[in-house]
C-alpha positions as MATLAB code, in Angstrom:
seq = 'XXXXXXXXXXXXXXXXXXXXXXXXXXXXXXXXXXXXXXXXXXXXXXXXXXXXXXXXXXXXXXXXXXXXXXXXXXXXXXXXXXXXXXXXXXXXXXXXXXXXXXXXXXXXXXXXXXXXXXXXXXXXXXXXXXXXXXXXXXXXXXXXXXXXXXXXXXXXXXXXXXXXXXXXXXXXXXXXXXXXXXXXXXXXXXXXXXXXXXXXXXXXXXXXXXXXXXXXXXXXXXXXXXXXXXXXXXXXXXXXXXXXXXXXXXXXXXXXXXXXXXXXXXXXXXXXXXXXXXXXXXXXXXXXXXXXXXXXXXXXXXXXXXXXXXXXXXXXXXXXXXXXXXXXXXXXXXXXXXXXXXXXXXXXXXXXXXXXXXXXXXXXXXXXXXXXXXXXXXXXXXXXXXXXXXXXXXXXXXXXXXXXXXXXXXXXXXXXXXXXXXXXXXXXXXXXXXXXXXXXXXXXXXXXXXXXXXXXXXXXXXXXXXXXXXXXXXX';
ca = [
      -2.701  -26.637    9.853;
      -5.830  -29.143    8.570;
      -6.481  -25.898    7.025;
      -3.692  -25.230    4.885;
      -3.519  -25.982    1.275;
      -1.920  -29.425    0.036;
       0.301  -28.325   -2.269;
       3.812  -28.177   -0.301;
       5.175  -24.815    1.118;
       8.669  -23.577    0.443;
      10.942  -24.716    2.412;
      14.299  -23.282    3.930;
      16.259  -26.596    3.030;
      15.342  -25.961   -0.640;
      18.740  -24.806   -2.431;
      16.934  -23.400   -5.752;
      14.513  -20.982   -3.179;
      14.602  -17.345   -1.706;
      14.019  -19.134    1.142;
      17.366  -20.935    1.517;
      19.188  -17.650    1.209;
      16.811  -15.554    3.409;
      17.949  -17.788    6.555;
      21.524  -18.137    5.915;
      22.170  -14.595    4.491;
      18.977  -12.155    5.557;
      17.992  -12.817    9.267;
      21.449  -13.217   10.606;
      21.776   -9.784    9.195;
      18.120   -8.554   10.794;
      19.002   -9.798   13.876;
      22.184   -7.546   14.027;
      21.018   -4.839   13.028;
      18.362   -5.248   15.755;
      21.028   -5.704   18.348;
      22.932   -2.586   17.162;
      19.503   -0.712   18.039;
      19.024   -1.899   21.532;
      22.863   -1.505   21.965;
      22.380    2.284   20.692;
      19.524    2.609   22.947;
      21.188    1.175   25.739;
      24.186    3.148   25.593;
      21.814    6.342   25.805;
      19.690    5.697   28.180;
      20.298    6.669   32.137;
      17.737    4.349   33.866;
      19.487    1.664   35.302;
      16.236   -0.944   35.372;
      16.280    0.001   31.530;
      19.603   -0.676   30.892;
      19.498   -4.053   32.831;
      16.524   -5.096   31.101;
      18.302   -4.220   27.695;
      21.716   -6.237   28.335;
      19.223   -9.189   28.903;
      17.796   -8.485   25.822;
      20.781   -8.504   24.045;
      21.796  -11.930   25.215;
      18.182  -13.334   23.898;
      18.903  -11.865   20.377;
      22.704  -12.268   20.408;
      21.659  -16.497   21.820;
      18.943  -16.437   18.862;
      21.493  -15.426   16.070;
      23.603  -18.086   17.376;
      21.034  -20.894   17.171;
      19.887  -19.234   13.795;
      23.459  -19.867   12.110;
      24.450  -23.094   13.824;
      20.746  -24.628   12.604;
      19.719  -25.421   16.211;
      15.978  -26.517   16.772;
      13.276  -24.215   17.381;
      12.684  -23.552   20.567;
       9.167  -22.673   21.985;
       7.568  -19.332   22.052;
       8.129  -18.199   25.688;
       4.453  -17.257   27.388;
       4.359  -13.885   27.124;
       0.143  -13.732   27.329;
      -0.866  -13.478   24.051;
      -3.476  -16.198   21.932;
      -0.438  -16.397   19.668;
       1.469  -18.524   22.482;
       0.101  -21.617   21.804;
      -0.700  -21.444   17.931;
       3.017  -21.004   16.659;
       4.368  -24.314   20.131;
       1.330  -26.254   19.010;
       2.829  -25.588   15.033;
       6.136  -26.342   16.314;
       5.376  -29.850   17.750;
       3.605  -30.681   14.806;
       6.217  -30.046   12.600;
       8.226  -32.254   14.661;
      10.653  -29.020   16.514;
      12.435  -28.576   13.206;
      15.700  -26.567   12.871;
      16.218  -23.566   10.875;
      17.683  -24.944    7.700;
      14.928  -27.579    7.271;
      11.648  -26.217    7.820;
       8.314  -24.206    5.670;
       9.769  -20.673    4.936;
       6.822  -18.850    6.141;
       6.502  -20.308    9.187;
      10.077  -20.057   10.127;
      10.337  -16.518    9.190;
       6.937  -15.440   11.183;
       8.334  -17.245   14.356;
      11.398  -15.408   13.642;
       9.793  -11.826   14.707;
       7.407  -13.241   16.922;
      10.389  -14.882   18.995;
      12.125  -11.474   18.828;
       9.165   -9.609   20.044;
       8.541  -11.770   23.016;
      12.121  -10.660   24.751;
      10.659   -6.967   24.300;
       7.368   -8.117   25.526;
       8.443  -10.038   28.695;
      10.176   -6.942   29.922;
       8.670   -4.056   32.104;
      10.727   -1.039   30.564;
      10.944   -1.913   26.603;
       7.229   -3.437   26.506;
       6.303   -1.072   23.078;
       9.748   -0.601   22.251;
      10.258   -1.042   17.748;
      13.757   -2.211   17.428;
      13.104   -1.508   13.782;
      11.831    2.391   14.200;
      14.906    4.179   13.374;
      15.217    2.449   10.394;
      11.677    3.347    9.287;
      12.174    6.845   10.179;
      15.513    6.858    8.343;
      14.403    5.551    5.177;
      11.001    7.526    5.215;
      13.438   10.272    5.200;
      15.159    9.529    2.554;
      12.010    8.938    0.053;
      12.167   12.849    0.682;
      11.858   13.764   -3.444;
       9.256   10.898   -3.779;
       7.139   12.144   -1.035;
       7.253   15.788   -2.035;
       6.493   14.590   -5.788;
       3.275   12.905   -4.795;
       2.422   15.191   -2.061;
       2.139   18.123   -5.684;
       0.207   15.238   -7.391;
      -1.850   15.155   -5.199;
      -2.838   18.487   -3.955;
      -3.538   19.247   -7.963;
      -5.932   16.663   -8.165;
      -7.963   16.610   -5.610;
      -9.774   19.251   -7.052;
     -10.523   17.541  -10.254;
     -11.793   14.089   -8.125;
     -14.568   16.150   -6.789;
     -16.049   18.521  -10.225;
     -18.837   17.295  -12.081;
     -18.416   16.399  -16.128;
     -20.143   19.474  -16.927;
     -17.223   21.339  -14.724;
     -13.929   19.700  -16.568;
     -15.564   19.971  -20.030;
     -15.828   16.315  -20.656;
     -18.789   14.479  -21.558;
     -19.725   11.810  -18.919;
     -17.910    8.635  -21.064;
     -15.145   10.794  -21.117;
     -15.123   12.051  -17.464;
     -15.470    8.120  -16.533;
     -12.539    6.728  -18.280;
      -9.911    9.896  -16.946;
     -11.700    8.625  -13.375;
     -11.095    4.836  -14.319;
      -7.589    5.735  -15.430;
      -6.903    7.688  -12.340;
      -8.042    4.813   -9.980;
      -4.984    2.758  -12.314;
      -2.328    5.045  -11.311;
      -3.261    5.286   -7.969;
      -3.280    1.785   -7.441;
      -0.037    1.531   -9.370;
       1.755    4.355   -7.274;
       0.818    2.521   -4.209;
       1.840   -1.043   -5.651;
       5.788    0.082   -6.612;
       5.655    2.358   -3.256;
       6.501   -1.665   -2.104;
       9.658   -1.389   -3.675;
      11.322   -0.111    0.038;
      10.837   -2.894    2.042;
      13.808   -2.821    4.445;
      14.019   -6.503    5.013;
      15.156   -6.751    1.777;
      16.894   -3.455    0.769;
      19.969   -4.518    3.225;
      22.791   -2.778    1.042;
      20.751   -0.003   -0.932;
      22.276    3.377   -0.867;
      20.305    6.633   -0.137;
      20.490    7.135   -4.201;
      19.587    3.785   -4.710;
      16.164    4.010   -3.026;
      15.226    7.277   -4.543;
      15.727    5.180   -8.105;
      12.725    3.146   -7.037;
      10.550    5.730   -6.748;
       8.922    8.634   -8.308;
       6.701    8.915  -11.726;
       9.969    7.975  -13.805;
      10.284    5.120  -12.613;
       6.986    3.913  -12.518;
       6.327    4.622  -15.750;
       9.204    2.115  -16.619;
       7.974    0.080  -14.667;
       4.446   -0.383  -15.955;
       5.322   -3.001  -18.387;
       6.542   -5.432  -15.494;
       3.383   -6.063  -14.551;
       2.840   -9.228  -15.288;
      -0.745  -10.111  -14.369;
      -3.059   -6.883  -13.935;
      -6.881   -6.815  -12.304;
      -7.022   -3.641  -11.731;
      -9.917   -2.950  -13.965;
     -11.996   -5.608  -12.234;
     -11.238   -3.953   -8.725;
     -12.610   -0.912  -10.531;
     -15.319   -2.171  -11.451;
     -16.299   -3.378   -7.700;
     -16.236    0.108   -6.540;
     -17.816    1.890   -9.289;
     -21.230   -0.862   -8.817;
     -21.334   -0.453   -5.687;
     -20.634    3.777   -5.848;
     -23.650    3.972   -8.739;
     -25.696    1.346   -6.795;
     -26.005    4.137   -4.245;
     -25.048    2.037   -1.486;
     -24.835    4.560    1.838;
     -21.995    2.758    3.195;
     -18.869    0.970    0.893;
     -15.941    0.306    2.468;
     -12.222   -0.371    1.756;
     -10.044   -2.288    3.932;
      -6.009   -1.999    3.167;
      -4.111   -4.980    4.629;
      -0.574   -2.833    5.278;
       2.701   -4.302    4.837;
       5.703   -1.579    4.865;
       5.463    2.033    6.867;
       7.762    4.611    5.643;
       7.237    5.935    1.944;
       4.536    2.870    1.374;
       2.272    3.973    4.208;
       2.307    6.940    3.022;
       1.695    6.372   -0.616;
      -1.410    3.898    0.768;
      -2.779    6.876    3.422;
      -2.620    8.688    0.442;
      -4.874    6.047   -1.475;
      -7.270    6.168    1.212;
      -7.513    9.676    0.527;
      -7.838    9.153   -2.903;
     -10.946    6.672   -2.640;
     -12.437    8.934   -0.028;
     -12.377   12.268   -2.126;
     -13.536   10.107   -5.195;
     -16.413    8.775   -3.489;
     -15.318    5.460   -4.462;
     -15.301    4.161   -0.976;
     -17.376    5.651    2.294;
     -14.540    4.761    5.032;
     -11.277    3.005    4.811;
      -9.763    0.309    6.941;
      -6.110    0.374    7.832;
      -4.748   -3.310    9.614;
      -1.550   -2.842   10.570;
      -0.131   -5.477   12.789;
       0.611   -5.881   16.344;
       4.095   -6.271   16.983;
       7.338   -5.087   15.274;
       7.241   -7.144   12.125;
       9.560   -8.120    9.468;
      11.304   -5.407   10.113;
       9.146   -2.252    8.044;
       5.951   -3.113    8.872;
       2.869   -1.079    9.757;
       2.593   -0.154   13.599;
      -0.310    1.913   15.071;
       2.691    3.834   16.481;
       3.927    4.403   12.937;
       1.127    5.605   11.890;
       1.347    8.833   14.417;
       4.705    9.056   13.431;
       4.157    9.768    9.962;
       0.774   12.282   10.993;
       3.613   13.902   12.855;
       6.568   14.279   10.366;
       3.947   15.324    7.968;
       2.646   17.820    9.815;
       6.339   19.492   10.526;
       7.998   18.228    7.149;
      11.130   20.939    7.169;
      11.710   19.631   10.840;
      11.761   16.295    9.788;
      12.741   16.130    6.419;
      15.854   18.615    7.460;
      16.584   17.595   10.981;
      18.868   19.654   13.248;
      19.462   17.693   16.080;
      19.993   14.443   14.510;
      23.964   13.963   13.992;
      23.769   10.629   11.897;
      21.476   12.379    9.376;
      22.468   13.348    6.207;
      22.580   17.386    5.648;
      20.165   18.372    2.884;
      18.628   21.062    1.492;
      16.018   22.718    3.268;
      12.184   22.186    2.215;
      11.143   24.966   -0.185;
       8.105   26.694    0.771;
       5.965   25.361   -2.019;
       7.068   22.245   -0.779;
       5.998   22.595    3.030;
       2.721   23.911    1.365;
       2.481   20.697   -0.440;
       3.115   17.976    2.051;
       1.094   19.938    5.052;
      -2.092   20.049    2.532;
      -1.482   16.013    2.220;
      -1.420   15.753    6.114;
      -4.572   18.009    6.812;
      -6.564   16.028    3.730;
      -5.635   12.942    6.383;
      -6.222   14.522    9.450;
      -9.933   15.730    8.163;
     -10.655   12.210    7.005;
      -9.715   10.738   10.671;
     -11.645   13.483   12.694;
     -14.808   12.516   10.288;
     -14.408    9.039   11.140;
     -13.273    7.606    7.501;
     -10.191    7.034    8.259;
      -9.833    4.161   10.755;
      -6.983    2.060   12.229;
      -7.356   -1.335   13.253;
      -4.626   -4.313   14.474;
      -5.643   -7.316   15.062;
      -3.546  -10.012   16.170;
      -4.014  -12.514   13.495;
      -2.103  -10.666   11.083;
       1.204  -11.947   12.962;
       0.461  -15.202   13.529;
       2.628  -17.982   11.908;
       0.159  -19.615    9.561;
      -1.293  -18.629    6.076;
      -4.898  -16.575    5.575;
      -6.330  -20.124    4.942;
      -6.970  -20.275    8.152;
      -8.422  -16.761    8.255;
     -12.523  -18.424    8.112;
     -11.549  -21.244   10.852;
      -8.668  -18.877   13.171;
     -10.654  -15.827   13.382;
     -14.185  -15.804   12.727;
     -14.835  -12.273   13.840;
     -12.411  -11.099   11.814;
     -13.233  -12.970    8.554;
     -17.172  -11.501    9.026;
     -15.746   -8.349    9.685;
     -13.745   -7.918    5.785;
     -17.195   -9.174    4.857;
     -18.803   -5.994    5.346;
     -16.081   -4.734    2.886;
     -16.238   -3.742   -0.476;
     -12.738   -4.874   -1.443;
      -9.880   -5.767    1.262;
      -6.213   -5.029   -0.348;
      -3.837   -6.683    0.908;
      -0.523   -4.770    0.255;
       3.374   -6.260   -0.342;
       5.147   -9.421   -0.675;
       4.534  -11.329    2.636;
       0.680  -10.627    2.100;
       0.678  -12.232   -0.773;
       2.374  -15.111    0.327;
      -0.077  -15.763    3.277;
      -3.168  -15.263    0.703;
      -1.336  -18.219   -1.512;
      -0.137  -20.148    1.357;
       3.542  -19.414    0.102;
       3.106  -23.026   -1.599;
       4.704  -24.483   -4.783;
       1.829  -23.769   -6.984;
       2.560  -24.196  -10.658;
       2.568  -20.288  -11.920;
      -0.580  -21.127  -14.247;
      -2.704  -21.818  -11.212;
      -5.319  -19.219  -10.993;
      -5.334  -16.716   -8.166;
      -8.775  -17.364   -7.267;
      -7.664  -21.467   -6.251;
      -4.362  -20.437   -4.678;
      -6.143  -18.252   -2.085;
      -8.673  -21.135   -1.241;
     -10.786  -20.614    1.377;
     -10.985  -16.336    0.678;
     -11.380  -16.984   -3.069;
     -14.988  -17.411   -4.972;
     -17.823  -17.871   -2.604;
     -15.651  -16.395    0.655;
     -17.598  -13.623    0.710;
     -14.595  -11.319    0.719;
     -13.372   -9.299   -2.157;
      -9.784   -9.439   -2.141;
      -7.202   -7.522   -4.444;
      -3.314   -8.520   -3.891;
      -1.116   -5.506   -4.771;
       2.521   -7.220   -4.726;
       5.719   -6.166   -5.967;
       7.529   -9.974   -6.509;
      10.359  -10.777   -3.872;
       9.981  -14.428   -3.052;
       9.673  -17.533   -5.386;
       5.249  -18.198   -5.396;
       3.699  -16.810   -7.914;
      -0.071  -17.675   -9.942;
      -1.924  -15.973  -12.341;
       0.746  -16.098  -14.915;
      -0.279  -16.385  -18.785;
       1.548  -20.031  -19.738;
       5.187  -19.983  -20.715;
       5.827  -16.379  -18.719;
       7.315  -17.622  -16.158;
       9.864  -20.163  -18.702;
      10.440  -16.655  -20.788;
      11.421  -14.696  -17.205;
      13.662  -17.248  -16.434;
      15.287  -17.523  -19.370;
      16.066  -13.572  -19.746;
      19.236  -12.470  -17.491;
      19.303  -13.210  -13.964;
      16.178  -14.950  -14.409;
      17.012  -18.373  -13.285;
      18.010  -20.079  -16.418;
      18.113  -24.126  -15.734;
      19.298  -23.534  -12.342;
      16.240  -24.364  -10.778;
      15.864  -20.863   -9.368;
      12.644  -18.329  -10.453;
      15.422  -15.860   -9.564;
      13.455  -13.411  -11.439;
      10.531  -13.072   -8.854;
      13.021  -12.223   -6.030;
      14.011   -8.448   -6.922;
      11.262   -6.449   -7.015;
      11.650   -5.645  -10.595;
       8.050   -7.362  -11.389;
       4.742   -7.279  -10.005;
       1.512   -8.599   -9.913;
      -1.932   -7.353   -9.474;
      -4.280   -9.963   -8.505;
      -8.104   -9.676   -7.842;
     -10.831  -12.306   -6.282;
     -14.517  -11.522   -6.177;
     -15.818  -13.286   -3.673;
     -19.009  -11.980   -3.224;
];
């Protein structure tokens, strides 16, 4: 905590914050739709150890939502054998064992996922169990237009990221800008492909998420971009691609599986057949994690509905699933060219996964220098680390109370100028921090409607609507 920045965090006791809604109105509803899943899973399942185990873990979830709603104090992580243990009790006690409605937001919200994860983790038969996997799977179904969209996109271009000028006709300024502009839309595809986090989208309809993605609607969006680096992230790359450097890698922070893994796999891919990067990075983290988060596991779970899209995209044996149309063959041709792009990149050894623990743990990436040095030299080595989505972007910033002036390169502090780490936020806005804003934007956004007004609120930065993209040269 010495580490942290000293400009105060948000805090769940403040009644103008995301934060004071997220723990009286979000988790409660998290933590029931987690114990729907185990109930489901329960209820089909014909090992009896399995089933005991479960009904045990019911009564820890059911017992947390009670102490969630009724603002008990927090209680300590059980010891489960992870480092984690003791950072988020030692955190705890120095915060003085606060209760739910009166303690730092990010904190509060980490421990929230990390306590859920440790009833799964102190059992024998649910060990790897995702209480949040049918809901990825289910809403990575329904991005089926957006997915099949991008999957065309893609396939069309791939051919044009490897010709020559003298091959497209352009002269070489030319050929340069349509590659500079490309790098833009790619980056912007995989920024709004944030806009299906399921921690947030609680109520959405299956029409409702389909709104929120495709070209349409990123083209509208473009203009909600309120702060935009992507040019100097560009710029990285390209130096380092025309310095003839042998080896320049990428490393993508994730935040959401679903349709915004798969829009970021699909970046990788990008920057791989563009030359702009060597290898990519993935980090996705270790335990099931506000709810849509990146899992290893997800990660062969999207391989695999890729590589059999009309089995998953039009499932047979799956009686909650909507009926749909059945995948054209132009669009199985499509999608299975996306997955084989991805499987040739991992069999070459470009494409590489990596967890690490510190990604979950219940502090900001302050600490990152100080908590895990191995990891910190390790981005080092990178050309540019993106860190993807909302809750990324709060760590970077510490989730303080920065005014919205403040430059990125202070709020990230210790991984800003001289860190030695290149960092790029791409971050769709759904909590109340936000720097890098040109003075009086944030007054403007508040006064337009739903913005806030003089309620106190920066309303406007909860929804998703408007984005940021953020860049850091460390180096």
């Amino acid at each position: 905590m010495e580490h942290d920045t000293k400009t105060p965090p948000y805090a769940t006791s403040d009644k103008t914050s995301f934060a004071y809604i997220s723990a009286r109105d979000r988790w409660p509803v998290i933590i029931t739709g987690a114990i729907d899943d185990v109930h489901r899973t329960i209820m089909a399942s014909e090992d009896a150890e399995k089933t005991a185990e479960g009904k045990k873990i019911l009564e820890d979830l059911v017992a947390l939502k009670y102490e969630l709603q009724h603002d008990r104090k927090l209680s300590p992580i059980r010891d489960d054998g992870q480092s984690d243990v003791v950072l988020y009790n030692n955190e705890l006690e120095a915060l003085g064992t606060p209760s739910w409605f009166n303690i730092p937001w990010l904190f509060s919200e980490c421990y929230l996922y990390r306590r859920m994860s440790t009833s799964f983790s102190l059992s024998e038969h649910w060990k790897s169990y995702d209480v949040f996997a049918r809901q990825k799977a289910d809403t990575f179904r329904s991005s089926r237009p957006a997915v099949y969209e991008l999957a065309s996109h893609f396939k069309d271009l791939v051919p044009k990221l490897t010709a020559k000028p003298d091959d497209t006709g352009k002269t070489a300024a030319e050929h340069e800008e349509a590659q500079k502009l490309l790098f833009k839309e790619m980056c912007e595809i995989c920024l709004w492909g944030n806009a299906t986090d399921l921690s947030l989208l609680t109520s959405l309809s299956y029409e409702d998420i389909q709104k929120l993605q495709g070209a349409e609607a990123r083209k509208a969006s473009e203009k909600n971009i309120l702060a935009n680096d992507l040019q100097q992230a560009y710029e990285t790359l390209k130096k380092a691609r025309d310095a003839g450097q042998k080896e320049r890698r990428v490393d993508i922070v994730l935040d959401n599986s679903g349709f915004e893994l798969y829009v970021d796999l699909i970046l990788a891919s990008y920057l791989l057949t563009s030359n702009l990067a060597t290898h990519v990075v993935l980090h996705p983290k270790s335990i099931p994690w506000f709810v849509s988060d990146v899992l290893p596991s997800d990660f062969a779970s999207i391989l695999s509905a890729l590589a059999s899209p009309a089995r998953f995209f039009t499932p047979e044996d799956d009686e909650d699933a909507k009926p749909s149309v059945p995948l054209s063959n132009a669009e199985v041709t499509d999608i299975s060219f996306v997955f084989s792009q991805l499987v040739q990149h991992h069999a070459e050894g470009q494409l590489l996964l990596r967890p690490n623990r510190f990604w979950t743990h219940g502090g900001s990436f302050w600490r990152l220098p100080s908590a895990d040095k191995e990891l910190y030299e390790d981005l080092k080595a990178s050309e540019l680390v993106i860190f993807k989505g909302d809750l990324n972007y709060r760590k970077l910033t510490g989730d303080a109370m920065w005014d919205p002036t403040t430059p990125f390169t202070e709020a990230i502090g210790p991984l800003g100028p001289g860190s030695g780490v290149n960092v790029m936020a791409l971050r769709t806005c759904k909590a109340d921090v936000v720097v890098g804003l040109a003075p009086g934007l944030d007054e403007e956004l508040r006064a337009r409607e739903g913005g806030g007004g003089d309620s106190g609120s920066r309303k406007w930065a909860w929804s998703g609507k408007y984005a940021v993209v953020s860049y850091s040269g460390g180096k």
